[in-house]
Structure formats: structure tokens, C-alpha cells
PDB file of C-alpha atoms in Angstrom:
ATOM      1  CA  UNK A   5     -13.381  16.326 -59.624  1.00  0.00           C
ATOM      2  CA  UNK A   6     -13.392  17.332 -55.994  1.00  0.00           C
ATOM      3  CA  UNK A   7     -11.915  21.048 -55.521  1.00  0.00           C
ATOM      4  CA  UNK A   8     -11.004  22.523 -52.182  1.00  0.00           C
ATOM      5  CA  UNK A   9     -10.674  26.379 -52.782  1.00  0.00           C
ATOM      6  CA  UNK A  10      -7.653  27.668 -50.237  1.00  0.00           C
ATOM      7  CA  UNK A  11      -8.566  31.631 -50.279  1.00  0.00           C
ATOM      8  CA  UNK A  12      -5.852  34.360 -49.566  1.00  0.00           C
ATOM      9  CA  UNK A  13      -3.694  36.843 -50.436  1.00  0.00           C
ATOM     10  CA  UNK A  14      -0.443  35.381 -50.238  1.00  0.00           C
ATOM     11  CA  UNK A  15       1.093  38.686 -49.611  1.00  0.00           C
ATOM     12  CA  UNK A  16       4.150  36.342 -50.395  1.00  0.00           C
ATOM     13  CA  UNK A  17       2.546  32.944 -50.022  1.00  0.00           C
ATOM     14  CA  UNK A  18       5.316  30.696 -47.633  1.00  0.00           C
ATOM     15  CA  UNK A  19       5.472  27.707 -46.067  1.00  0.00           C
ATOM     16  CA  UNK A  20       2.552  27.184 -44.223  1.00  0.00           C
ATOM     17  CA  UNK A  21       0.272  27.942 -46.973  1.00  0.00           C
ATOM     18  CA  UNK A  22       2.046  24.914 -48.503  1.00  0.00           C
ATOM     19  CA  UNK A  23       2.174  23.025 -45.561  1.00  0.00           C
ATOM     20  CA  UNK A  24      -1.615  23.270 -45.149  1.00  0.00           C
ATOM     21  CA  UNK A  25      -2.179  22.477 -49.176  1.00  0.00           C
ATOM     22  CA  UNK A  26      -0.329  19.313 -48.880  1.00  0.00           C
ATOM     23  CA  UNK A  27      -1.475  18.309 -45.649  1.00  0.00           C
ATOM     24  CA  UNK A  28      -5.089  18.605 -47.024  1.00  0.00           C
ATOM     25  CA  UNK A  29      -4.338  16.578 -50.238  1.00  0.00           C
ATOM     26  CA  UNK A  30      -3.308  14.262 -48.154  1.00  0.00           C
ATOM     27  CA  UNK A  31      -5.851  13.651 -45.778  1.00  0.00           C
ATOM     28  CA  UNK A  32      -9.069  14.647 -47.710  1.00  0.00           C
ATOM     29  CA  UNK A  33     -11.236  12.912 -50.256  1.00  0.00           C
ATOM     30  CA  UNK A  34     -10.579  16.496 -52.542  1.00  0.00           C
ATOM     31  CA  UNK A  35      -8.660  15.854 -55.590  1.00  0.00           C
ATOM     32  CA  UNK A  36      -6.638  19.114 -56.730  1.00  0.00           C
ATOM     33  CA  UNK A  37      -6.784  22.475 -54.078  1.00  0.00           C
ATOM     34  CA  UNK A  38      -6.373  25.501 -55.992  1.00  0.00           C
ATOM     35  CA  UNK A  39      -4.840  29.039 -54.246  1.00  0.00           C
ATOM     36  CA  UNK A  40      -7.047  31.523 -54.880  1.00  0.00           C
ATOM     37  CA  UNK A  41      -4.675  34.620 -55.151  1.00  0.00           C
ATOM     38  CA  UNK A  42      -7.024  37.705 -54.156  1.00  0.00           C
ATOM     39  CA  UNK A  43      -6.332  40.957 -55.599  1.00  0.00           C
ATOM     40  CA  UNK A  44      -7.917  43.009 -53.044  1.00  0.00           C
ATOM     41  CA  UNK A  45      -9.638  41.180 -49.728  1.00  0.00           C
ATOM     42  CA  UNK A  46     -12.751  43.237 -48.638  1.00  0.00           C
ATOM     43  CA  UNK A  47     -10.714  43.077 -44.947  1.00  0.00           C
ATOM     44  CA  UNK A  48      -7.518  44.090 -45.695  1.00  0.00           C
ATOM     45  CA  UNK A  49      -6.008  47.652 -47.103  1.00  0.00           C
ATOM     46  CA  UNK A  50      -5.145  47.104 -50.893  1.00  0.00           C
ATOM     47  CA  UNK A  51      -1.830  49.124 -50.427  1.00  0.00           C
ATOM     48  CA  UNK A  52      -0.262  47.178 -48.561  1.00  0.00           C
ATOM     49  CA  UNK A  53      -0.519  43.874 -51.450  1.00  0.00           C
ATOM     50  CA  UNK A  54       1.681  43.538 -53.917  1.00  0.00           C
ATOM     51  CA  UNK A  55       0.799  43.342 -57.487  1.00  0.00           C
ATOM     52  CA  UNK A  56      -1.413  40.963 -57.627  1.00  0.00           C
ATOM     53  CA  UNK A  57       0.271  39.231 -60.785  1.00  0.00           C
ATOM     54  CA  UNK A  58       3.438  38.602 -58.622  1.00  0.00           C
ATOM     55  CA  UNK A  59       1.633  37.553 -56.084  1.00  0.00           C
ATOM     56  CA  UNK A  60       0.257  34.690 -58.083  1.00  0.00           C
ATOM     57  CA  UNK A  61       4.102  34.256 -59.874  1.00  0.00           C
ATOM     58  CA  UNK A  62       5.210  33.575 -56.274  1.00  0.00           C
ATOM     59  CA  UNK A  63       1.872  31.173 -55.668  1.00  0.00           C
ATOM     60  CA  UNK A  64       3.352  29.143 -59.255  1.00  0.00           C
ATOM     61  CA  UNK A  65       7.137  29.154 -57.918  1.00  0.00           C
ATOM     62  CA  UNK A  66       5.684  28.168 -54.644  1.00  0.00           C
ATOM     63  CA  UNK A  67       4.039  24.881 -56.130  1.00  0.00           C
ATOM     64  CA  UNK A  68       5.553  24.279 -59.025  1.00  0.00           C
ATOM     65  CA  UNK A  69       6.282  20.456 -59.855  1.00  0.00           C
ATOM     66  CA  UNK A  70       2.960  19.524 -57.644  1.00  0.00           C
ATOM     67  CA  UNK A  71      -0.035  17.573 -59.442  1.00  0.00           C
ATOM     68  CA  UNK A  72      -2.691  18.234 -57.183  1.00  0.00           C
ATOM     69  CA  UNK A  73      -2.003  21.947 -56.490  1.00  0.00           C
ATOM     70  CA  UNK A  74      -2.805  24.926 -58.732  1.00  0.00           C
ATOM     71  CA  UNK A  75      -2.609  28.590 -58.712  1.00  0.00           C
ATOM     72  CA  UNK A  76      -5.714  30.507 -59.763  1.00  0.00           C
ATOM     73  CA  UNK A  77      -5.956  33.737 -60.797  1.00  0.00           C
ATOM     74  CA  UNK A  78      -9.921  33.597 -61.266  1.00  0.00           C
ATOM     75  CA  UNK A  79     -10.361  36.592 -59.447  1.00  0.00           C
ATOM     76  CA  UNK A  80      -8.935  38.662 -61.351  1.00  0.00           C
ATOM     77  CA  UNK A  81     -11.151  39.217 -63.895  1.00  0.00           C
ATOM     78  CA  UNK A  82     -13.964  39.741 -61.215  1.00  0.00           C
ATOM     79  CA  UNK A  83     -15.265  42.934 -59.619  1.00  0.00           C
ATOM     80  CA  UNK A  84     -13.242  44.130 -56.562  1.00  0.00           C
ATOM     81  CA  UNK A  85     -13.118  43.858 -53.984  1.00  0.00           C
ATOM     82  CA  UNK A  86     -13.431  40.272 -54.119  1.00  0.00           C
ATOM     83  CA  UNK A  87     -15.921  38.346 -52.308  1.00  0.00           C
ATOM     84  CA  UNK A  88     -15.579  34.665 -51.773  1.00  0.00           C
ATOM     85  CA  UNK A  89     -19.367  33.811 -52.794  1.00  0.00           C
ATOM     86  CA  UNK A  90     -18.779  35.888 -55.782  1.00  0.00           C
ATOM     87  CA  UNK A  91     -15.807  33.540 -56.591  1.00  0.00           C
ATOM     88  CA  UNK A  92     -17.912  30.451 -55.588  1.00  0.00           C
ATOM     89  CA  UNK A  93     -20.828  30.955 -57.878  1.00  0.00           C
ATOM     90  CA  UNK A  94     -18.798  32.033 -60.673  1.00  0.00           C
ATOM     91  CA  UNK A  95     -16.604  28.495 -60.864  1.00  0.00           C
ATOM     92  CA  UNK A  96     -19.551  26.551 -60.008  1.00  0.00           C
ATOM     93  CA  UNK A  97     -21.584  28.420 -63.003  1.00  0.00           C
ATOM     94  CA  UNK A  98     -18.087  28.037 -65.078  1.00  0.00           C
ATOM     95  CA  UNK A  99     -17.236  24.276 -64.017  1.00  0.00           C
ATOM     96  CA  UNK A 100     -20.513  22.855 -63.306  1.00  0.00           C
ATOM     97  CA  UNK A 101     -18.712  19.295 -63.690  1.00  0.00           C
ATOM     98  CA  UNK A 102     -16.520  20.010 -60.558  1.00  0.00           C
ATOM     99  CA  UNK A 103     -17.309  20.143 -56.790  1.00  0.00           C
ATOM    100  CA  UNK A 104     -16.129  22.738 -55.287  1.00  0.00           C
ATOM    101  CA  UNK A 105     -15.654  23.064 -51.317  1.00  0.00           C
ATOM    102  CA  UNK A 106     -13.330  25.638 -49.324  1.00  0.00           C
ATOM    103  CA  UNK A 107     -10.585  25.353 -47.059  1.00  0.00           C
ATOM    104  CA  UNK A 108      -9.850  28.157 -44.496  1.00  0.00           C
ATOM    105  CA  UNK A 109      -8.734  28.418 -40.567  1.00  0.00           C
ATOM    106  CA  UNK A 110     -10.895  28.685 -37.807  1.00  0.00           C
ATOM    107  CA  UNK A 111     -10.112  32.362 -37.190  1.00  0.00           C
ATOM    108  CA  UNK A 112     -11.621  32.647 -40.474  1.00  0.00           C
ATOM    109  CA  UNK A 113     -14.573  29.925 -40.028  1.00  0.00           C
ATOM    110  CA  UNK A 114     -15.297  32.134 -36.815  1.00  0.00           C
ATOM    111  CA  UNK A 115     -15.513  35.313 -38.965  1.00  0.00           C
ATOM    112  CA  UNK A 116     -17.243  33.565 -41.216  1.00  0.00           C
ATOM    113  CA  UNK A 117     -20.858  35.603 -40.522  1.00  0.00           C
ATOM    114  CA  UNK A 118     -19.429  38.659 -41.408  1.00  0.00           C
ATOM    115  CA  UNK A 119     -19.175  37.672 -45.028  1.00  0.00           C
ATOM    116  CA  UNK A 120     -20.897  38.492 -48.004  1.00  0.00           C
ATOM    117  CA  UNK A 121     -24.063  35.932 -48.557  1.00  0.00           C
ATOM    118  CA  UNK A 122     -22.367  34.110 -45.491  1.00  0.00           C
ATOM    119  CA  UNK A 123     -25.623  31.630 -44.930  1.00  0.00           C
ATOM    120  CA  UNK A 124     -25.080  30.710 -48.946  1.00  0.00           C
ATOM    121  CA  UNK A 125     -21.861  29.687 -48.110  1.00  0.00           C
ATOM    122  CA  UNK A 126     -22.323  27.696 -44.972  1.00  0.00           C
ATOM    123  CA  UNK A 127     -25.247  25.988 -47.067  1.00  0.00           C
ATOM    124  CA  UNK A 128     -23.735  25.216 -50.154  1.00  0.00           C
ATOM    125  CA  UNK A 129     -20.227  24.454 -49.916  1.00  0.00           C
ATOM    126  CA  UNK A 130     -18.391  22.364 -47.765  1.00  0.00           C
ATOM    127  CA  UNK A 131     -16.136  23.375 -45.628  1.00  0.00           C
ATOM    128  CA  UNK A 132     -12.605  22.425 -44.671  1.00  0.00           C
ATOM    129  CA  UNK A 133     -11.395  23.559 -40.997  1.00  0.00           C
ATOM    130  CA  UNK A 134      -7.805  23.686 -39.996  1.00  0.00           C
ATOM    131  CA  UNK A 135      -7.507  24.506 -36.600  1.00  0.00           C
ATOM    132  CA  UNK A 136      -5.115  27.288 -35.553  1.00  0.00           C
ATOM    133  CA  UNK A 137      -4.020  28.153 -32.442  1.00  0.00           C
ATOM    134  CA  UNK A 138      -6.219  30.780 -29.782  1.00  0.00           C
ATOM    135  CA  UNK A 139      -9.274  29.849 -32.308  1.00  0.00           C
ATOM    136  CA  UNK A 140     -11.017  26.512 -31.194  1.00  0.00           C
ATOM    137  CA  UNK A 141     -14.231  25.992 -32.803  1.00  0.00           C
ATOM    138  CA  UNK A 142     -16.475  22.658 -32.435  1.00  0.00           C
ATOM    139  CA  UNK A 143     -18.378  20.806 -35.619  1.00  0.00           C
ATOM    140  CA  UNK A 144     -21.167  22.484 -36.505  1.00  0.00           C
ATOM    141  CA  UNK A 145     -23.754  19.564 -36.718  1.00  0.00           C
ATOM    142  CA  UNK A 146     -25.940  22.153 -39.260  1.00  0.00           C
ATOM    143  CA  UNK A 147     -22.954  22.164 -41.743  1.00  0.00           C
ATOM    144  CA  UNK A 148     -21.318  20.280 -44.458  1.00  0.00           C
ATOM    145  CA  UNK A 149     -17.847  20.733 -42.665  1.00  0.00           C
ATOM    146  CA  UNK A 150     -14.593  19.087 -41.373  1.00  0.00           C
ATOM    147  CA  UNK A 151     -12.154  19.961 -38.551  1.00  0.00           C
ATOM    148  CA  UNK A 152      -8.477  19.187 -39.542  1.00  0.00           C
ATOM    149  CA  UNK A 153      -5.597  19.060 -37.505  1.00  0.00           C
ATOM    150  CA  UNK A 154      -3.148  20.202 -39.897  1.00  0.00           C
ATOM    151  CA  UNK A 155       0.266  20.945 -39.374  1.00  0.00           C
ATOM    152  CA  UNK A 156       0.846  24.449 -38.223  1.00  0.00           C
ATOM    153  CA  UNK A 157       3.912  26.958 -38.221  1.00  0.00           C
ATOM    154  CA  UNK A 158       3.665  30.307 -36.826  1.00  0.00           C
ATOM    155  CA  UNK A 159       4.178  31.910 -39.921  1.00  0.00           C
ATOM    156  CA  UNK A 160       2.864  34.834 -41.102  1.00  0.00           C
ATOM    157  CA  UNK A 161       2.815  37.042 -44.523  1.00  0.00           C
ATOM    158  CA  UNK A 162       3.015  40.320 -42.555  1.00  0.00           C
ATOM    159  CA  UNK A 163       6.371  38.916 -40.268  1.00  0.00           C
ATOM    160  CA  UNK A 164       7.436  37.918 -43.868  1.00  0.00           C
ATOM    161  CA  UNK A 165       7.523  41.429 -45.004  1.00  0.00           C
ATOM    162  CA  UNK A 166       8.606  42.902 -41.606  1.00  0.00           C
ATOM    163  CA  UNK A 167      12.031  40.784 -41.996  1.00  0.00           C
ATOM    164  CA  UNK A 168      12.323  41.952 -45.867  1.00  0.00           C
ATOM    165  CA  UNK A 169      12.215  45.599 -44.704  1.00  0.00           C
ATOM    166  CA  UNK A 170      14.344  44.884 -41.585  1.00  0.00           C
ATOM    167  CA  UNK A 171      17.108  42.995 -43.741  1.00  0.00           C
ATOM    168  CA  UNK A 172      16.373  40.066 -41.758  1.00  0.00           C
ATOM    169  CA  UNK A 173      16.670  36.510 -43.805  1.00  0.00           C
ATOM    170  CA  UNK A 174      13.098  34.396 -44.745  1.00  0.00           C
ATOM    171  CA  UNK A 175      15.263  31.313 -45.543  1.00  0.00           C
ATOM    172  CA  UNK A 176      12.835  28.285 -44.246  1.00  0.00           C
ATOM    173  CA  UNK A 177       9.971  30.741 -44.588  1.00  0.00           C
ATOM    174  CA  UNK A 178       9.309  30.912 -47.799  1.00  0.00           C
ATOM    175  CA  UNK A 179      10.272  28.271 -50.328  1.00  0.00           C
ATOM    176  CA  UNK A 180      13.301  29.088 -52.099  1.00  0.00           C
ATOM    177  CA  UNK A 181      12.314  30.159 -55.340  1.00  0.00           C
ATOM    178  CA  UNK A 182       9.712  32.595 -53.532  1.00  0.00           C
ATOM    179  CA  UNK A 183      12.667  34.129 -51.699  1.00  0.00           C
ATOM    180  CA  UNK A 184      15.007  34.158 -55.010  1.00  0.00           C
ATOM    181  CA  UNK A 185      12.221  36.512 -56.652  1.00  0.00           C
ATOM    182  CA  UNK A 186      11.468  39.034 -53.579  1.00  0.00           C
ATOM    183  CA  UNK A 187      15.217  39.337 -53.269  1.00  0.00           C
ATOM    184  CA  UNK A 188      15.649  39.434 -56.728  1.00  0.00           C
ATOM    185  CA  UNK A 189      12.567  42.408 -57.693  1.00  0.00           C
ATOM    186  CA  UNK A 190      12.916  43.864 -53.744  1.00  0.00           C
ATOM    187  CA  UNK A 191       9.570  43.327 -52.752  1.00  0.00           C
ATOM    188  CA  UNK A 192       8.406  44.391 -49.440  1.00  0.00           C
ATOM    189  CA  UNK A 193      11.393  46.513 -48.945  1.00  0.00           C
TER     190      UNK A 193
END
């Protein structure tokens, strides 16, 4: 089976991570993508997440009901901070029947040298694109990769939690059922 690996916090997960999922499903040869819920990204402060284990509640509420989209808590059980390569050779080791590839933006795919066994990446894996605004970057004729167009909303986890504080509504931002639990547990208040 063909695996794209969609990487993030979700620090909550909304829209446009589904938006992007589907889109991808949709338009690529991969079978199933799977949200990698991160407990701790080497980039980002750790206080600011919430509990990882909602996090990936939210990810299941998020996409519940869809057959080609799972919620993955693989990194969990892995040394943190987590590193994506880490996460790559440990599924390929664990599912050696699967292919695995990953799917990230372009401000990502530009940052992309900074990370961990970066050139292990870029050789091994293929690489889905989505393009997102004020970070154009060109085919890379040296990788296995593919631009994407996808659908984009200017949508962000950190505005998410800036309304939540600010008693501001998220309706349309976040699917419904991922609103009805922050509301309901006041996260990011």
C-alpha cells in the first residue's frame, strides 16, 4: 500500500489539514495518508502543545467516517523530540510491505536541510509538495518529488488558539466535533 505521511502537530488540527488530506487522496497515486500527531517538534516549544493524546482525539474526531485517512500516534512511543527520519525508518523497519512517502508544504520542503539526516530523506522517500503562499519552490530534478496545487485556506493552529483565548468563535475553522471538544475540555483558553 502506498502511504503519504502528513507530519504535524495539530495544535488543534482544522480545516486545512483536512482540506490538504483529501485533496491529496484525491489527486495522488497514495492509497491511505496517515496524520502523524507529534508530541514534541524539535522546532517548536513543547509548552505551548496540548497533550499530545488530545491532540490525536481531535486528529480521530477530525476524520472520523474517512477510509483513506488515519490518525497515528506512532510517535509516541519514540524518543523526543521527534525527528521525522526517526519516524520514517521506524515504519519502514515496522511495515516493510508498505511504501511510505511524505507530504509537507513548501515552507517546510524549503527548511527541509535543516533536518535531522535531511539527505536520507530527500533520497529515500518521496516527497509530496503543496504549495503555500510567499514559499514558491521549483521541482527538484535530483528528487523523487511532486508539486501540488492543493487547495489552501489561511488557516492557522496558532490563530486557532488566539480566538479560543480571545472568546472569538472557530466555527468553519475547525470541524465541528474538534470545536465541540475544545469548548467542551477549554483548551487553549
Amino acid at each position: 500500500m502506498k502511504i503519504g505521511l502528513y507530519f504535524g502537530s495539530f495544535n488543534p488540527v482544522h480545516t486545512g489539514h483536512c482540506i490538504i488530506a483529501s485533496h491529496i487522496i484525491n489527486h495522488t497515486e497514495l492509497d491511505q495518508v496517515w496524520f502523524i500527531v507529534s508530541p514534541h517538534n524539535p522546532f517548536k516549544k513543547s509548552s505551548t502543545l496540548l497533550n499530545e493524546y488530545h491532540r490525536l482525539f481531535m486528529v480521530q474526531l477530525a476524520i472520523e467516517g474517512e477510509l483513506f485517512l488515519r490518525a497515528s500516534d506512532v510517535e509516541f512511543g519514540l524518543p523526543k523530540p521527534s525527528y521525522t527520519v526517526d519516524t520514517l525508518v521506524y515504519l519502514h523497519e515496522k511495515y516493510a510491505q508498505h511504501e511510505f512517502s511524505m507530504i509537507l508544504g513548501s515552507d517546510g520542503f524549503r527548511n527541509l536541510h535543516k533536518w535531522k539526516n535531511a539527505k536520507l530523506i530527500r533520497s529515500d522517500y518521496k516527497l509530496y509538495v503543496y504549495i503555500r503562499p510567499g514559499f514558491p519552490v521549483e521541482k527538484d530534478p535530483d528528487l523523487n518529488m511532486e508539486l501540488l496545487d492543493a487547495p489552501l485556506l489561511l488557516i492557522s493552529s496558532t490563530h486557532i488558539r488566539e480566538y479560543v483565548r480571545e472568546k472569538k468563535s472557530i466555527r468553519y475553522l475547525v470541524p465541528d466535533k474538534v470545536k465541540d471538544e475544545i469548548e467542551k475540555n477549554g483548551y487553549y483558553r
